């Protein structure tokens, strides 16, 4: 809506100061400007439409790229999960292999120690057996010979 000032400005004198001239209504400058720019804006309408089309296509391209990036991210996450599972399995296999190697090493060490004990026992066993046999013979010899002949014959001294 036009203001009071705009309404009154339409009735200002049209000419320069001086003697009175022909009577008339001055030119509406806003309407003249709008009429002057109307062809320019009409010429820009296709450009504006092209800009809007470009914006729409850019929005669509951005949405497509965003969807593709999200799908790619999902694929990467799935691949990483699969790789993590494979890495865990490989790590578990390595730990089991290391444990089996350690167990084999311990078994070999225990077998070597047992063999050393057998050799040591084999070296000492004949002497120990001879010592035990000698002790048993001595104990048996002591049992077969009476220590005091008197109690065996029934004679009492006295």
Tab-separated table of C-alpha atoms in Angstrom:
chain	number	residue	atom	x	y	z
A	1	UNK	CA	0.000	0.000	0.000
A	2	UNK	CA	1.346	3.381	-0.956
A	3	UNK	CA	2.089	5.806	1.820
A	4	UNK	CA	0.858	9.399	2.113
A	5	UNK	CA	4.191	10.742	0.972
A	6	UNK	CA	4.043	8.663	-2.213
A	7	UNK	CA	0.532	9.879	-2.902
A	8	UNK	CA	1.476	13.539	-2.414
A	9	UNK	CA	4.644	13.233	-4.480
A	10	UNK	CA	2.495	12.509	-7.525
A	11	UNK	CA	1.077	16.010	-7.410
A	12	UNK	CA	4.288	17.993	-7.321
A	13	UNK	CA	4.911	20.394	-10.111
A	14	UNK	CA	6.164	18.674	-13.189
A	15	UNK	CA	8.269	21.464	-14.543
A	16	UNK	CA	11.091	23.588	-13.347
A	17	UNK	CA	10.343	26.671	-11.316
A	18	UNK	CA	9.416	29.574	-13.355
A	19	UNK	CA	6.363	30.674	-15.248
A	20	UNK	CA	3.446	28.335	-15.150
A	21	UNK	CA	3.428	25.691	-17.779
A	22	UNK	CA	0.965	23.185	-19.021
A	23	UNK	CA	-0.982	21.484	-16.313
A	24	UNK	CA	-0.505	17.749	-15.855
A	25	UNK	CA	0.205	14.905	-13.517
A	26	UNK	CA	3.837	14.134	-13.040
A	27	UNK	CA	5.272	10.789	-14.054
A	28	UNK	CA	5.046	7.943	-11.550
A	29	UNK	CA	8.695	7.094	-11.148
A	30	UNK	CA	8.087	3.718	-9.491
A	31	UNK	CA	5.801	2.605	-12.251
A	32	UNK	CA	8.330	3.874	-14.809
A	33	UNK	CA	11.124	1.942	-13.118
A	34	UNK	CA	9.002	-1.210	-12.928
A	35	UNK	CA	8.023	-0.819	-16.596
A	36	UNK	CA	11.644	-0.225	-17.517
A	37	UNK	CA	12.902	-3.294	-15.631
A	38	UNK	CA	10.067	-5.616	-16.640
A	39	UNK	CA	11.821	-6.714	-19.887
A	40	UNK	CA	15.056	-7.346	-17.959
A	41	UNK	CA	13.272	-9.512	-15.406
A	42	UNK	CA	11.388	-11.250	-18.218
A	43	UNK	CA	14.728	-11.978	-19.898
A	44	UNK	CA	16.096	-13.324	-16.611
A	45	UNK	CA	13.158	-15.684	-16.078
A	46	UNK	CA	14.713	-18.503	-18.146
A	47	UNK	CA	18.000	-18.000	-16.305
A	48	UNK	CA	16.203	-18.200	-12.964
A	49	UNK	CA	14.441	-21.351	-14.132
A	50	UNK	CA	17.808	-22.807	-15.209
A	51	UNK	CA	19.304	-21.892	-11.806
A	52	UNK	CA	16.435	-23.619	-10.030
A	53	UNK	CA	16.887	-26.697	-12.257
A	54	UNK	CA	20.615	-26.721	-11.470
A	55	UNK	CA	19.847	-26.415	-7.743
A	56	UNK	CA	17.363	-29.319	-7.944
A	57	UNK	CA	19.879	-31.458	-9.835
A	58	UNK	CA	22.605	-30.545	-7.340
A	59	UNK	CA	20.336	-31.484	-4.412
A	60	UNK	CA	19.532	-34.782	-6.115
A	61	UNK	CA	23.201	-35.440	-6.890
A	62	UNK	CA	24.107	-34.650	-3.280
A	63	UNK	CA	21.402	-37.021	-2.016
A	64	UNK	CA	22.628	-39.722	-4.411
A	65	UNK	CA	26.236	-39.226	-3.303
A	66	UNK	CA	25.186	-39.266	0.333
A	67	UNK	CA	23.298	-42.532	-0.199
A	68	UNK	CA	26.268	-44.018	-2.062
A	69	UNK	CA	28.644	-42.904	0.690
A	70	UNK	CA	26.367	-44.424	3.333
A	71	UNK	CA	26.254	-47.703	1.390
A	72	UNK	CA	30.019	-47.621	0.965
A	73	UNK	CA	30.416	-46.991	4.702
A	74	UNK	CA	28.115	-49.939	5.465
A	75	UNK	CA	30.164	-52.135	3.126
A	76	UNK	CA	33.413	-50.991	4.736
A	77	UNK	CA	32.053	-51.702	8.209
A	78	UNK	CA	30.897	-55.171	7.129
A	79	UNK	CA	34.268	-55.827	5.522
A	80	UNK	CA	36.051	-54.627	8.660
A	81	UNK	CA	33.903	-56.905	10.812
A	82	UNK	CA	34.708	-59.860	8.575
A	83	UNK	CA	38.382	-58.963	8.613
A	84	UNK	CA	38.278	-58.612	12.400
A	85	UNK	CA	36.751	-62.073	12.703
A	86	UNK	CA	39.440	-63.471	10.416
A	87	UNK	CA	42.141	-61.668	12.406
A	88	UNK	CA	40.721	-63.020	15.656
A	89	UNK	CA	40.739	-66.533	14.210
A	90	UNK	CA	44.321	-66.093	12.999
A	91	UNK	CA	45.387	-64.753	16.386
A	92	UNK	CA	43.683	-67.660	18.148
A	93	UNK	CA	45.405	-70.114	15.801
A	94	UNK	CA	48.760	-68.448	16.489
A	95	UNK	CA	48.170	-68.659	20.242
A	96	UNK	CA	47.176	-72.314	19.943
A	97	UNK	CA	50.224	-73.021	17.803
A	98	UNK	CA	52.477	-71.286	20.322
A	99	UNK	CA	50.862	-73.232	23.162
A	100	UNK	CA	51.302	-76.512	21.258
A	101	UNK	CA	54.957	-75.663	20.598
A	102	UNK	CA	55.499	-74.816	24.258
A	103	UNK	CA	53.769	-78.030	25.294
A	104	UNK	CA	55.940	-80.034	22.891
A	105	UNK	CA	59.035	-78.300	24.272
A	106	UNK	CA	57.963	-79.077	27.843
A	107	UNK	CA	57.259	-82.698	26.902
A	108	UNK	CA	60.669	-83.006	25.255
A	109	UNK	CA	62.332	-81.430	28.287
A	110	UNK	CA	60.455	-83.772	30.635
A	111	UNK	CA	61.390	-86.784	28.487
A	112	UNK	CA	65.052	-85.735	28.511
A	113	UNK	CA	64.948	-85.271	32.282
A	114	UNK	CA	63.264	-88.662	32.728
A	115	UNK	CA	65.938	-90.281	30.543
A	116	UNK	CA	68.660	-88.616	32.625
A	117	UNK	CA	67.019	-89.976	35.801
A	118	UNK	CA	66.857	-93.471	34.226
A	119	UNK	CA	70.568	-93.322	33.313
A	120	UNK	CA	71.473	-92.059	36.768
A	121	UNK	CA	69.339	-94.807	38.345
A	122	UNK	CA	70.873	-97.434	36.058
A	123	UNK	CA	74.365	-96.344	37.141
A	124	UNK	CA	73.529	-96.361	40.846
A	125	UNK	CA	71.140	-99.340	40.934
A	126	UNK	CA	73.728	-102.159	40.883
A	127	UNK	CA	75.647	-100.657	43.802
A	128	UNK	CA	72.443	-100.035	45.782
A	129	UNK	CA	71.151	-103.541	45.061
A	130	UNK	CA	74.495	-104.987	46.159
A	131	UNK	CA	74.361	-102.902	49.337
A	132	UNK	CA	70.768	-103.995	50.122
A	133	UNK	CA	71.567	-107.647	49.355
A	134	UNK	CA	74.634	-107.435	51.576
A	135	UNK	CA	72.576	-105.916	54.401
A	136	UNK	CA	69.854	-108.549	54.032
A	137	UNK	CA	72.504	-111.355	54.044
A	138	UNK	CA	74.089	-109.861	57.088
A	139	UNK	CA	70.694	-109.625	58.817
A	140	UNK	CA	69.880	-113.222	57.803
A	141	UNK	CA	73.282	-114.445	58.937
A	142	UNK	CA	72.696	-112.764	62.272
A	143	UNK	CA	69.370	-114.579	62.655
A	144	UNK	CA	70.746	-117.998	61.829
A	145	UNK	CA	73.560	-117.838	64.422
A	146	UNK	CA	72.404	-117.782	68.039
A	147	UNK	CA	73.979	-115.021	70.042
A	148	UNK	CA	73.828	-116.957	73.370
A	149	UNK	CA	74.134	-120.775	73.100
A	150	UNK	CA	72.832	-121.354	76.637
A	151	UNK	CA	69.187	-120.487	76.109
A	152	UNK	CA	69.097	-122.788	73.109
A	153	UNK	CA	70.448	-125.817	75.028
A	154	UNK	CA	68.449	-125.239	78.130
A	155	UNK	CA	71.408	-125.062	80.454
A	156	UNK	CA	71.294	-122.506	83.102
A	157	UNK	CA	74.415	-121.220	84.678
A	158	UNK	CA	74.416	-120.719	88.218
